[in-house]
Coordinates of C-alpha atoms in Angstrom, one line a residue:
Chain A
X1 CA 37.9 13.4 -20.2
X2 CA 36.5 12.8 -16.8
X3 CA 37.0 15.9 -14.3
X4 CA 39.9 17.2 -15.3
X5 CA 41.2 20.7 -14.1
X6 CA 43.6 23.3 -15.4
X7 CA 46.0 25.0 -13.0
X8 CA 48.2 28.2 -14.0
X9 CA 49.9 29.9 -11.1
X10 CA 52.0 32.8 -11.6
X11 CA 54.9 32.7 -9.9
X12 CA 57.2 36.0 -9.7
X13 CA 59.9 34.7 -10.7
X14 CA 61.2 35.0 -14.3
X15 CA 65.2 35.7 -14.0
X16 CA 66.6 33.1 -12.3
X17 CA 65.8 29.6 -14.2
X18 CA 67.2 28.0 -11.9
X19 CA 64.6 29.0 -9.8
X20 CA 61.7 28.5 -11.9
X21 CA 62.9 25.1 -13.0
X22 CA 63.0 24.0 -9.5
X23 CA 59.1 25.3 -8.9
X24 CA 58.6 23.0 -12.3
X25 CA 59.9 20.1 -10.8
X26 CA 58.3 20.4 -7.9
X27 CA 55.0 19.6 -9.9
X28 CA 56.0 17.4 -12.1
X29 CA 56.6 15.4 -9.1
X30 CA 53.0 15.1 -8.1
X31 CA 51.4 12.0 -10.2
X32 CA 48.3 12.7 -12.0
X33 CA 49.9 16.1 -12.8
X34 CA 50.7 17.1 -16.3
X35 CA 52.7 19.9 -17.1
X36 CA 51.4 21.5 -20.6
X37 CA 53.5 24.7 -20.9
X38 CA 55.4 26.3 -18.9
X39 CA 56.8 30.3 -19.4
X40 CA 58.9 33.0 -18.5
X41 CA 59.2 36.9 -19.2
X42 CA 62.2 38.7 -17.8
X43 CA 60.6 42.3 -17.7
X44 CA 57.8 41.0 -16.0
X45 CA 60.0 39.3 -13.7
X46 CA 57.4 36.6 -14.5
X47 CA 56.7 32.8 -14.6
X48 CA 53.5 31.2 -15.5
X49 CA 52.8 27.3 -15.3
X50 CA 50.0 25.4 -17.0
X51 CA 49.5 21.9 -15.6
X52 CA 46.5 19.9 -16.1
X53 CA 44.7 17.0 -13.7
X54 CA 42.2 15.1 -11.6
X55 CA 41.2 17.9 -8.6
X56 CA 43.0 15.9 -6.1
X57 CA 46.9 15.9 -7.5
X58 CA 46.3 19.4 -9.1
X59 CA 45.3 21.1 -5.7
X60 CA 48.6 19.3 -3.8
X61 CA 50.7 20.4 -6.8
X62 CA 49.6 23.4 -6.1
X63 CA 50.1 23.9 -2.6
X64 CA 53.5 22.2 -2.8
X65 CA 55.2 24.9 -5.5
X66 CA 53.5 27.8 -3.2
X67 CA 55.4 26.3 -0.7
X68 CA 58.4 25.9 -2.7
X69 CA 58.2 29.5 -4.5
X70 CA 57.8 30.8 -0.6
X71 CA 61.3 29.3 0.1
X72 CA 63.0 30.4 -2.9
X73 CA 61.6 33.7 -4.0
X74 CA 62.2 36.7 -1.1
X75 CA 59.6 39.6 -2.4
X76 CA 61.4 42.3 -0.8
X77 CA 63.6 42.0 -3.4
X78 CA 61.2 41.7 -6.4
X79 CA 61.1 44.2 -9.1
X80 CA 59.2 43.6 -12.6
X81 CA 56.4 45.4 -14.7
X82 CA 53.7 43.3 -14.0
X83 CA 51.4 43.9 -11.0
X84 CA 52.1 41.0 -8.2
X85 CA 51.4 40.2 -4.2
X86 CA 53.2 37.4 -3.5
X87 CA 55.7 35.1 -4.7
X88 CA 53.1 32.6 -6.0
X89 CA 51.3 35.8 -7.5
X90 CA 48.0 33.9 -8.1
X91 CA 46.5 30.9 -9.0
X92 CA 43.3 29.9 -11.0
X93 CA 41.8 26.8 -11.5
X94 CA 40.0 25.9 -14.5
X95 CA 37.3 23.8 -15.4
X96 CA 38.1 21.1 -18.2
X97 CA 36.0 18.6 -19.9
X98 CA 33.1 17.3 -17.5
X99 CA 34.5 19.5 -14.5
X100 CA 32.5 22.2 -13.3
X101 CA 33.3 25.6 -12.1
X102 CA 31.5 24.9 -8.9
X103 CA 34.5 22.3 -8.6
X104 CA 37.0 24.6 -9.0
X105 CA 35.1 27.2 -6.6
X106 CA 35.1 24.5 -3.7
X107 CA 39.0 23.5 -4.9
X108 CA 40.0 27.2 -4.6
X109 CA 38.8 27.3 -1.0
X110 CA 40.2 24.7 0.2
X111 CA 43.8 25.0 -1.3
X112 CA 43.5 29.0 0.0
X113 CA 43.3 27.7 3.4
X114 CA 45.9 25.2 3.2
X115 CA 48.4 28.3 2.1
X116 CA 46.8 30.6 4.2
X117 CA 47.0 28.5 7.8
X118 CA 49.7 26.0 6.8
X119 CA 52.0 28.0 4.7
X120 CA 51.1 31.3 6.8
X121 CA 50.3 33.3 3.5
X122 CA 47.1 35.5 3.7
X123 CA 45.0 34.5 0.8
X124 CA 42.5 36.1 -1.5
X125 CA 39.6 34.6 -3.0
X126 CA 39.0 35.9 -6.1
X127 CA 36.6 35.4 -9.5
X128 CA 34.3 32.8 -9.7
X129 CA 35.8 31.3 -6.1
X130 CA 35.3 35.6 -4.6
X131 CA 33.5 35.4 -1.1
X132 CA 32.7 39.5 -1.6
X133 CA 31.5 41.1 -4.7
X134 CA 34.4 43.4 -5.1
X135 CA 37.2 40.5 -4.9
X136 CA 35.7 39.2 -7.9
X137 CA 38.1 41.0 -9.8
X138 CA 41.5 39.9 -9.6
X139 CA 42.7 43.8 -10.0
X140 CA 41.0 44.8 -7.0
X141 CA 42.9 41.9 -4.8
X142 CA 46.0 43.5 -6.0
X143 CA 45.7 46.8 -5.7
X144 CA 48.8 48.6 -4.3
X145 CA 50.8 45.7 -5.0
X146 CA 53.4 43.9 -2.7
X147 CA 54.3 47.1 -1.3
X148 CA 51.4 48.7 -0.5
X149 CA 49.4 46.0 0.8
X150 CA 51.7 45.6 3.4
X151 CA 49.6 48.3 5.1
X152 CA 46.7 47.7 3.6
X153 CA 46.4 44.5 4.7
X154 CA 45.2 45.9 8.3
X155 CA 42.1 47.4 7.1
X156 CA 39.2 45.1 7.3
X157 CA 37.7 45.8 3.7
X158 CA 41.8 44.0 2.9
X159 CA 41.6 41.7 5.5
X160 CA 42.5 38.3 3.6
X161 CA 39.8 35.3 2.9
X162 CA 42.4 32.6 5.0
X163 CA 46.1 32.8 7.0
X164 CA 47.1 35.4 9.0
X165 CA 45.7 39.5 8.8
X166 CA 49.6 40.2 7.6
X167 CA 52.3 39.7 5.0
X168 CA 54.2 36.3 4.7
X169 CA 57.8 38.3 5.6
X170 CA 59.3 36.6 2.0
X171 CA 55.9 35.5 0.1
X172 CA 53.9 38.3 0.5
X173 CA 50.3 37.3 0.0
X174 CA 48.3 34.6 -2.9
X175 CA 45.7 35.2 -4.8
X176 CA 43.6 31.9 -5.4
X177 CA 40.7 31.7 -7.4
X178 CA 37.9 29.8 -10.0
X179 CA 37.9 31.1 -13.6
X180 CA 36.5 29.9 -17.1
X181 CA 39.1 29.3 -20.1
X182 CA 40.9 32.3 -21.2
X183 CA 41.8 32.5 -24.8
X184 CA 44.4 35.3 -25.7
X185 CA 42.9 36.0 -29.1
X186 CA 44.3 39.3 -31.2
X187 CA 43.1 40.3 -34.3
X188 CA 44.8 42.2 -36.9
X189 CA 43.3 45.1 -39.2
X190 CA 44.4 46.6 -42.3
X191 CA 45.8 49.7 -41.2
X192 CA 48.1 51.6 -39.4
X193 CA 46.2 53.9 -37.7
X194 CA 45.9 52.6 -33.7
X195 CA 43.0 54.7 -33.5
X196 CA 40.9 52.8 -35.0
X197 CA 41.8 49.6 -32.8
X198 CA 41.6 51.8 -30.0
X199 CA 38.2 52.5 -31.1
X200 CA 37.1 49.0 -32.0
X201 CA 38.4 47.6 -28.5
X202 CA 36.4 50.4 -26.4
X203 CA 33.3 49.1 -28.8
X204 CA 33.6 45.4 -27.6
X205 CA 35.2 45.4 -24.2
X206 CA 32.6 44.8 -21.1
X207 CA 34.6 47.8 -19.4
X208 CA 33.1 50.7 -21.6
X209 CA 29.3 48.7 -22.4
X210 CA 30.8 46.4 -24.6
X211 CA 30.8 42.1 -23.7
X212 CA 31.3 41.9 -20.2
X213 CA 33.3 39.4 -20.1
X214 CA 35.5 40.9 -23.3
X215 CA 39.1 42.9 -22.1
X216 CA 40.4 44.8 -24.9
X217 CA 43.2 47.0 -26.2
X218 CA 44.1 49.0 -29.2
X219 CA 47.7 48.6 -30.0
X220 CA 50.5 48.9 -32.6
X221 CA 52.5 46.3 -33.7
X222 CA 55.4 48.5 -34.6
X223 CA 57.2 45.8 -37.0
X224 CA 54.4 45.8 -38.9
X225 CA 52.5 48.8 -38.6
X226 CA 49.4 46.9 -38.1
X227 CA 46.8 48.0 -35.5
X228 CA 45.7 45.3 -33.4
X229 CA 42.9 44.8 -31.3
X230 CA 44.2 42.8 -28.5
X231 CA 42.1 40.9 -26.5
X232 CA 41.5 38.5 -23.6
X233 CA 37.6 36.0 -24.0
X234 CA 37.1 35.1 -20.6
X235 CA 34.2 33.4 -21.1
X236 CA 34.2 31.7 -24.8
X237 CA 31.1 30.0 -23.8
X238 CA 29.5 33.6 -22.9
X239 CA 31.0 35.3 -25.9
X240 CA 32.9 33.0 -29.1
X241 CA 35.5 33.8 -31.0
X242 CA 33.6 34.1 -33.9
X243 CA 31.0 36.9 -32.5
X244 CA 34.1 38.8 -31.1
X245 CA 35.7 38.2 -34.4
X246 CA 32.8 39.3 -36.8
X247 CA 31.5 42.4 -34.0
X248 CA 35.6 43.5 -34.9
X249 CA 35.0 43.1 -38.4
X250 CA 31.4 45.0 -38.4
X251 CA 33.1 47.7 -36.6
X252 CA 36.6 47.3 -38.8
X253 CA 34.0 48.5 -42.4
X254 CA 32.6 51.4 -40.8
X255 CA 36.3 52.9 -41.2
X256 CA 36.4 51.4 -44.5
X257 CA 39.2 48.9 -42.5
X258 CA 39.4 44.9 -43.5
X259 CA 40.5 42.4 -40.8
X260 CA 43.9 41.2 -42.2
X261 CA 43.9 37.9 -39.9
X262 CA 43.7 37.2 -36.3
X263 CA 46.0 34.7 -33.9
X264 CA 45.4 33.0 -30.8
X265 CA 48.0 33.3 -28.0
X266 CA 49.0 30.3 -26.2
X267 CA 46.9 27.4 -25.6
X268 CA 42.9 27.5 -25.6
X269 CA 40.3 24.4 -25.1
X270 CA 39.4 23.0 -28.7
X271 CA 35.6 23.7 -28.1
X272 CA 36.3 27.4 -28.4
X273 CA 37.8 26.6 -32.0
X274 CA 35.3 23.8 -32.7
X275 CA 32.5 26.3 -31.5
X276 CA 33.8 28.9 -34.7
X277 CA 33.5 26.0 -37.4
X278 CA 29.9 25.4 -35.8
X279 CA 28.8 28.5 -36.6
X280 CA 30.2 29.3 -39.9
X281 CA 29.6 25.8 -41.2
X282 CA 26.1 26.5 -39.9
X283 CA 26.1 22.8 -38.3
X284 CA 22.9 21.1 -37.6
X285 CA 23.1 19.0 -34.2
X286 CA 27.0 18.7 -34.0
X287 CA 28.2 17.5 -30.9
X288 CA 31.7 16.8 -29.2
X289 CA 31.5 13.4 -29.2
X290 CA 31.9 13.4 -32.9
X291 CA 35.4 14.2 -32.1
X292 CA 37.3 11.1 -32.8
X293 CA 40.2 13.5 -29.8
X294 CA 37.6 13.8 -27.6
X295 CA 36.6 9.9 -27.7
X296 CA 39.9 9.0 -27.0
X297 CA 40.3 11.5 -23.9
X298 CA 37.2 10.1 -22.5
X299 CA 38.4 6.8 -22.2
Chain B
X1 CA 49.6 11.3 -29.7
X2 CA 52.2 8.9 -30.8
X3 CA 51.9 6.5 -33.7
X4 CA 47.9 6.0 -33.9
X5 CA 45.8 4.1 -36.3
X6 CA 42.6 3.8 -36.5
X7 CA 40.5 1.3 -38.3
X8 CA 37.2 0.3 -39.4
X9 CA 36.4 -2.8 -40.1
X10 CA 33.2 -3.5 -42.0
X11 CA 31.5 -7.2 -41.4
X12 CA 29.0 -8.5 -43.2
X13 CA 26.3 -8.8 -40.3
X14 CA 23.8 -6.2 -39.1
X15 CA 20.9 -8.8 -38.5
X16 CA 22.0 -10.7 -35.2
X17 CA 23.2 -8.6 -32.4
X18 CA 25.3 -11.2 -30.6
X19 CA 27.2 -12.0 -33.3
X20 CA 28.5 -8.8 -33.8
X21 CA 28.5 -8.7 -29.9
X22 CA 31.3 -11.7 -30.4
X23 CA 33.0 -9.8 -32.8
X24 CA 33.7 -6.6 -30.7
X25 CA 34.3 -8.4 -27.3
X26 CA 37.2 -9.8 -30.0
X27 CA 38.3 -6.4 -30.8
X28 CA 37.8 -5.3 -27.1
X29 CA 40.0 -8.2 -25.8
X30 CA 43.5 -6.7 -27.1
X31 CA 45.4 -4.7 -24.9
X32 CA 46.1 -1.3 -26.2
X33 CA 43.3 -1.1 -28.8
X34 CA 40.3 1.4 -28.1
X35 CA 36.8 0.8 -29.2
X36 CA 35.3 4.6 -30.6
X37 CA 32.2 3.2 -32.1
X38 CA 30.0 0.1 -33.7
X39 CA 27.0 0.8 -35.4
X40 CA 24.9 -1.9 -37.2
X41 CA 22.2 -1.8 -40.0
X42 CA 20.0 -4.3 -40.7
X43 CA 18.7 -3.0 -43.9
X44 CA 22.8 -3.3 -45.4
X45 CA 22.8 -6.2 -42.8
X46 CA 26.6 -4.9 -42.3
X47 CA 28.2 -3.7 -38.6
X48 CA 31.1 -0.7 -38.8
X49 CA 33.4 -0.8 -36.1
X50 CA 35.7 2.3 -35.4
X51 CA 38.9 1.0 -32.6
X52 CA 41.9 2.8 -32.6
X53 CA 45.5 2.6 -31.2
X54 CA 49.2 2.0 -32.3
X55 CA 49.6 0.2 -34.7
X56 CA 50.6 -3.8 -33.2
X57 CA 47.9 -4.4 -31.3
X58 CA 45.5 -2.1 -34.1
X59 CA 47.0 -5.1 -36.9
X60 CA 46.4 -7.3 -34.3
X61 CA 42.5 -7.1 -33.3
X62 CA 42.2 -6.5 -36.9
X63 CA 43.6 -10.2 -37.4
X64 CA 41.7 -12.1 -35.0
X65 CA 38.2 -9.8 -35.4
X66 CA 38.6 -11.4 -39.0
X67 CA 39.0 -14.9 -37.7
X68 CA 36.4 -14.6 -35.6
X69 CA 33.9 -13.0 -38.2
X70 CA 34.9 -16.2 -40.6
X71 CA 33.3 -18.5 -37.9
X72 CA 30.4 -16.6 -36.8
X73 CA 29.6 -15.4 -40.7
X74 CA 28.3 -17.4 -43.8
X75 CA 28.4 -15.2 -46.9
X76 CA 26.2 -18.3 -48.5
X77 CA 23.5 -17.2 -46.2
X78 CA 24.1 -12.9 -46.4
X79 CA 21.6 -10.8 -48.0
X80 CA 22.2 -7.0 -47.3
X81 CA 21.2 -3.7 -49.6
X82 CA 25.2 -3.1 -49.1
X83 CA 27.7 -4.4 -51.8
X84 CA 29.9 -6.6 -50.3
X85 CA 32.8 -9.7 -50.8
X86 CA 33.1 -11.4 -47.3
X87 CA 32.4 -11.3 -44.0
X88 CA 34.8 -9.1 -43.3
X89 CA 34.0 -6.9 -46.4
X90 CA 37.0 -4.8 -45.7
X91 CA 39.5 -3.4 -43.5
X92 CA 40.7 0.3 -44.1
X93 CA 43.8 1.6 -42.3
X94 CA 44.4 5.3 -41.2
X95 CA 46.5 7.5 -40.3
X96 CA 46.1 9.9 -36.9
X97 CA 48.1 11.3 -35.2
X98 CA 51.9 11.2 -36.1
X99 CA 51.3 8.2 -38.2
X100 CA 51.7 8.1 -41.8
X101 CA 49.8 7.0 -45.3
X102 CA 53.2 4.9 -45.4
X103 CA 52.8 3.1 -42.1
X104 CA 49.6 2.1 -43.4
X105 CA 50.0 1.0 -46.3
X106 CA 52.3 -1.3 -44.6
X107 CA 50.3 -2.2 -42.2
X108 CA 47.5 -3.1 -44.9
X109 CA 50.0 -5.5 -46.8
X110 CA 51.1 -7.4 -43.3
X111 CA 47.5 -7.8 -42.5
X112 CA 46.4 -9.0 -46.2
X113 CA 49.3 -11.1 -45.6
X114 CA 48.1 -12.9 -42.6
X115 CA 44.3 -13.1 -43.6
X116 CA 45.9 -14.3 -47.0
X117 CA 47.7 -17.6 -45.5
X118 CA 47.0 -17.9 -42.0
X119 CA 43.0 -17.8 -42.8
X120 CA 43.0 -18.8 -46.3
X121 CA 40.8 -15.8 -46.9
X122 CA 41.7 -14.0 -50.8
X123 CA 42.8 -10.4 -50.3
X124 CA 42.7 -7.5 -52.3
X125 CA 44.6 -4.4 -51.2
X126 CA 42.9 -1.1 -51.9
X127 CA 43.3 2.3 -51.9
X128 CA 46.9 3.7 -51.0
X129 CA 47.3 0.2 -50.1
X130 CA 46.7 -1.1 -53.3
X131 CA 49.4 -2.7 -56.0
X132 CA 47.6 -2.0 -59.3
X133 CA 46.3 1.4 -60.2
X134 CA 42.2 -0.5 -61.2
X135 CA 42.1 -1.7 -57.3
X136 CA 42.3 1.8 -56.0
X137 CA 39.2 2.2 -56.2
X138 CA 37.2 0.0 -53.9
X139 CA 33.5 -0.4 -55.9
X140 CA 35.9 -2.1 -58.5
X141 CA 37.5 -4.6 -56.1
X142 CA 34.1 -5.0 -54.9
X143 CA 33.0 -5.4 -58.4
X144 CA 30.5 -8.5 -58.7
X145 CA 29.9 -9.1 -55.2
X146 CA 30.4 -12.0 -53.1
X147 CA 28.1 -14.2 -55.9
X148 CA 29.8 -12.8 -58.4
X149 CA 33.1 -13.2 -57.5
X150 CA 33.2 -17.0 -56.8
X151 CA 33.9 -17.0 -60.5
X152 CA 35.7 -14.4 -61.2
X153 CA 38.4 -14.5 -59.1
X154 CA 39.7 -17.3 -61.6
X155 CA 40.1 -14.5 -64.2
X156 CA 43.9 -13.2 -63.7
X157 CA 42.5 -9.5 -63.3
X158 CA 41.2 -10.6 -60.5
X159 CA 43.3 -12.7 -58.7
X160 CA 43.4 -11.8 -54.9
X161 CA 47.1 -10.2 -53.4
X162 CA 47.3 -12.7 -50.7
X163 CA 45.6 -15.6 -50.5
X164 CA 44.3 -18.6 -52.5
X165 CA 42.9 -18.2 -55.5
X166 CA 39.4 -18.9 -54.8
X167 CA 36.7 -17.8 -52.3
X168 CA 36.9 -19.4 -48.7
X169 CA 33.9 -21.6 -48.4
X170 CA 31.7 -19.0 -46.0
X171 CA 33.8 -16.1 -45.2
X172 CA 34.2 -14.9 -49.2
X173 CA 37.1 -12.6 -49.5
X174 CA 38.4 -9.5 -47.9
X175 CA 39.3 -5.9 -48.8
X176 CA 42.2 -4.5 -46.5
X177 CA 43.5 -0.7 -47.3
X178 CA 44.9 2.4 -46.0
X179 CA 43.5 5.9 -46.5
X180 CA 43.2 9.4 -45.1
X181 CA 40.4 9.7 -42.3
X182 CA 36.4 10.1 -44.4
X183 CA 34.4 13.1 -43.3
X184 CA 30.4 12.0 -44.0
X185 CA 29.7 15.9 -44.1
X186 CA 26.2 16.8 -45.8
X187 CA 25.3 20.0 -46.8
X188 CA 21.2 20.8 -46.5
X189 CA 19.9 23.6 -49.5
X190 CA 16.6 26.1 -48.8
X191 CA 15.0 24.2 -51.3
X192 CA 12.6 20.8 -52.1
X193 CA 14.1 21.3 -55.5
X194 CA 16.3 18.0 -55.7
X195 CA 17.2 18.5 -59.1
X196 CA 19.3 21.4 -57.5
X197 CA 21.1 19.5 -55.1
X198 CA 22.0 16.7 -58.0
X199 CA 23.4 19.5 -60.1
X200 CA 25.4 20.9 -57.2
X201 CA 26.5 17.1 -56.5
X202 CA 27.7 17.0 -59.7
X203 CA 29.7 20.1 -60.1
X204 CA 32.0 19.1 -57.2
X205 CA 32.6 15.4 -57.3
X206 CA 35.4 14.0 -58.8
X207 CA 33.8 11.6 -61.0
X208 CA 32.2 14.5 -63.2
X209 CA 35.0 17.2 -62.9
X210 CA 35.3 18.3 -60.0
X211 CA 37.3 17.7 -56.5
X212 CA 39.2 14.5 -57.5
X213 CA 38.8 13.0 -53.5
X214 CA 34.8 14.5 -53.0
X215 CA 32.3 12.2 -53.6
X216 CA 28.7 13.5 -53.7
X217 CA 24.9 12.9 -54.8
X218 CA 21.9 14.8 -54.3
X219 CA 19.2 13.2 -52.5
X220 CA 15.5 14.1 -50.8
X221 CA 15.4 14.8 -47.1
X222 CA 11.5 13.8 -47.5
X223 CA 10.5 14.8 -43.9
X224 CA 11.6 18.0 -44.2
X225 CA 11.0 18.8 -47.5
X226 CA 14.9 19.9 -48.0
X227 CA 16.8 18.7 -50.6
X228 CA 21.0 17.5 -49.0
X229 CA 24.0 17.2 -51.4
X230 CA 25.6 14.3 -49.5
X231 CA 28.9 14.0 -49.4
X232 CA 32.0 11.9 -48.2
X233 CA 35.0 14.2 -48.1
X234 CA 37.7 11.2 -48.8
X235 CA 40.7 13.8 -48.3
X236 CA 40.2 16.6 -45.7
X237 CA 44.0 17.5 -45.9
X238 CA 43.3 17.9 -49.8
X239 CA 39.6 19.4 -50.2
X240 CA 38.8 21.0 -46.7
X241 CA 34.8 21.1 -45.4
X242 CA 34.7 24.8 -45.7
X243 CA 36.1 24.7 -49.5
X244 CA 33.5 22.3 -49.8
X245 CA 30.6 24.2 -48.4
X246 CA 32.0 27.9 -49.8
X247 CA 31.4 26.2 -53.1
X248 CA 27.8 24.4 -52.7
X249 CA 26.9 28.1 -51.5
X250 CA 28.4 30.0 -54.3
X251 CA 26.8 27.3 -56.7
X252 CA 23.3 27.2 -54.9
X253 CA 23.5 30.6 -55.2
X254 CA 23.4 30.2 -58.8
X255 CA 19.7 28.5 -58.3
X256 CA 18.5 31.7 -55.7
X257 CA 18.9 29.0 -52.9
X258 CA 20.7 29.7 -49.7
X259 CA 22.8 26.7 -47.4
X260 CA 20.5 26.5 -44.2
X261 CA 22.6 24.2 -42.5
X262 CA 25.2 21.2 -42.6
X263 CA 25.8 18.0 -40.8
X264 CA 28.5 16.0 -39.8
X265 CA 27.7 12.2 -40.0
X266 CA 29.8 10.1 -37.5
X267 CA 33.5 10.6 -36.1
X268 CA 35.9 12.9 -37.5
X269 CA 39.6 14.1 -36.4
X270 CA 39.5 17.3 -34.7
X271 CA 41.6 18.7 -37.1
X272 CA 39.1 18.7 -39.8
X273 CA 36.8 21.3 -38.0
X274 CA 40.4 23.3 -37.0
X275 CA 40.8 23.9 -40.4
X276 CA 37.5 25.4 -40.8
X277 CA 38.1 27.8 -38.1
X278 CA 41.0 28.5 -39.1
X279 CA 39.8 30.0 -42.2
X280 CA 37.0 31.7 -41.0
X281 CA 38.6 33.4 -38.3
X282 CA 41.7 34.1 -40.7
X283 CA 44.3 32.9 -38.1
X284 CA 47.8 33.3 -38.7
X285 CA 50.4 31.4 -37.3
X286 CA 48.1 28.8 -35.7
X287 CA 49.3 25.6 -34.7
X288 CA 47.3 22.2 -33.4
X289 CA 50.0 22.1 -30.7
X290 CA 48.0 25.2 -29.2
X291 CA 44.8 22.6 -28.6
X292 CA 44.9 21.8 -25.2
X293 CA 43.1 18.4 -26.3
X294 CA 46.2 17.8 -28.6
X295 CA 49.2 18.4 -25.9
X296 CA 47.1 16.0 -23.4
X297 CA 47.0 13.3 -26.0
X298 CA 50.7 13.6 -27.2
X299 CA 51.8 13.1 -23.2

């Protein structure tokens, strides 16, 4: 798979296809650069693009649709439910295949000062890519929001990593950073009481002495009256599927509960699947390479 | 991933590396096919070669590896623990991908055609591939040998598909069929007890009863004292690897045993392992087109 890295900006943007479309095209038109998915979400006022490359093409596809979104999205006239600072709200990179996060740290840099200094749009560093403790996490760089960071902005503790010490007038300000996979991974229990989810997420999320790097929620899927325990792995290599999976289902008996199934949202790397049949098949010495998708990827 | 067929060629030469050497710089040499994997053993005196691509140049490399293998090979001269009719013993097609059992089947019968007439080599289709129920199976197309089917191919039971209707002088005859990707999956009991592991073997193969496309035996790891059930999953999409190993744990069970582990011999399709996940973890809605692995391949 050689060095291969995953990209998924956020762009706030999710009304106007028009728009978004034109963002889109902007890196398709980058060779090396394969789009993999690519959705919006109207209440969010939302738009979030995977693409998927060699370092070099991913980083100036990029910088190239935060350029673009800075022309074509004005933030003083953004509304939506999700949090956001700028028009490109944030961008990760990923490490794929033999890429390492170091990579993606040193890709993250330098792509956060090309926006900052060429595009003029302050930049945060955030995650794995953070240059202070406290801008690790990516709620933290967007605290206050658009609106209030316009002031905040001033005050050195806000002051940005690259680009100037004050809002882009129509962009606002980017959040670049270095993250592992994230699997969006739910799972479903056999009851209708969201209390019990409520109480099974506080038991496994890193937030309340649970897996560090496990965020979870108990919710209610109405249409079904099924408590869920929603959940975001940011780390599958830290914490599997499988532990999160079976710590849910541990916790699940105590109320007498069963886990009625559990789905994975969006795309995930297959090594955080392959790692769950490795541990229930109890697989001696298993390896990757035995993937006949992973040889061909390789090549 | 397009139309993708893989194919393993088995040759009748484990013995002298640069022969083989010849054999895959034949394979290598056609644009468009992919070389996984070649493993010799000089014990079966027998190379398997794993390539892959669509399915021209895949019928292609198969034609001329075979051309080449009848120079370099003289079955007169083979000895090998392995049973075997030619130097290229046989020539499986299968299906990955988008492909289907159909396109290789066809694929099998242009080949057999080709090997038939252009290289005067007798060919028996097998498997799905094959055009009377008793050739299905490949131990009876095999039946005899090399030595004993200079004779026997007279007898009109066993006159070849394509070809003439005798053995060529050095390269013997050839086996070419399409089936579903093999799994080599073996399952390892807490036990030294290898009576166990035979009476497990038995109670899931198809030939005593039980999973029609399981085959199985139970043998003696001696260096670790553990007795395997060894298995080849012919049908993954049909029998799964964790229907297989619920049962050998619900029937070693039986015996006070536990499963302390399992291994995976060799290439398989991602998929396989997906399956097993997906079971475990009780997904619902799940999709392969979620495998990040899978949308790179299909761009």
């Amino acid at each position: 798979m050689a060095k291969l890295v995953e990209c998924v900006p956020n762009f706030s943007e999710g009304r106007r296809p028009e728009v978004v479309a034109q963002i889109l095209d902007t890196i398709k038109g980058v060779e090396g650069v394969r789009v993999l998915d690519a959705s919006t979400d109207a209440s969010h006022n939302r738009a979030v693009v995977t693409f998927l490359g060699e370092p070099g093409p991913v980083k100036n596809a990029a910088f190239l649709a935060a350029a673009r979104a800075a022309e074509l999205i004005n933030m003083e006239e953004h509304q939506g439910a999700h949090p956001r600072i700028g028009a490109t709200d944030v961008i990760p990179f990923i490490p794929i295949g033999e890429s390492t996060m170091e990579e993606c740290v040193e890709l993250a840099r330098e792509l956060g000062r090309e926006i900052g200094y060429k595009l003029g749009i302050p930049v945060y560093l955030y995650e794995a890519a953070s240059t202070r403790p406290e801008r690790k996490n990516l709620s933290a760089v967007r605290k206050g929001e658009y609106e209030g960071l316009k002031t905040a902005i001033t005050r050195p503790e806000r002051q940005p990593d690259f680009g100037p010490p004050h809002l882009h007038p129509t962009a606002g300000a980017t959040a670049v950073g270095a993250r592992p996979p994230l699997v969006a991974y739910n799972i479903n229990l056999g009851t209708a009481d969201v209390a019990i989810a409520k109480a099974i997420a506080k038991s496994i999320r890193g937030s309340s002495g649970g897996y560090p790097s496990i965020k979870a929620l108990g919710v209610m899927l109405e249409d079904r009256q099924v408590a869920q325990v929603t959940i975001n792995v940011c780390n599958y290599k830290e914490v599997s599927l499988h532990r999160v999976f079976e710590t849910v289902k541990t916790e699940a008996a105590r109320y007498g509960v069963n886990v009625i199934g559990s789905e994975i949202v969006g795309l995930l790397p297959m090594e955080a699947l392959l790692d769950a049949a490795d541990f229930y098949l109890r697989l001696e010495g298993f390896s990757l390479n035995q993937v006949l998708e992973k040889r061909l990827l390789d090549q």
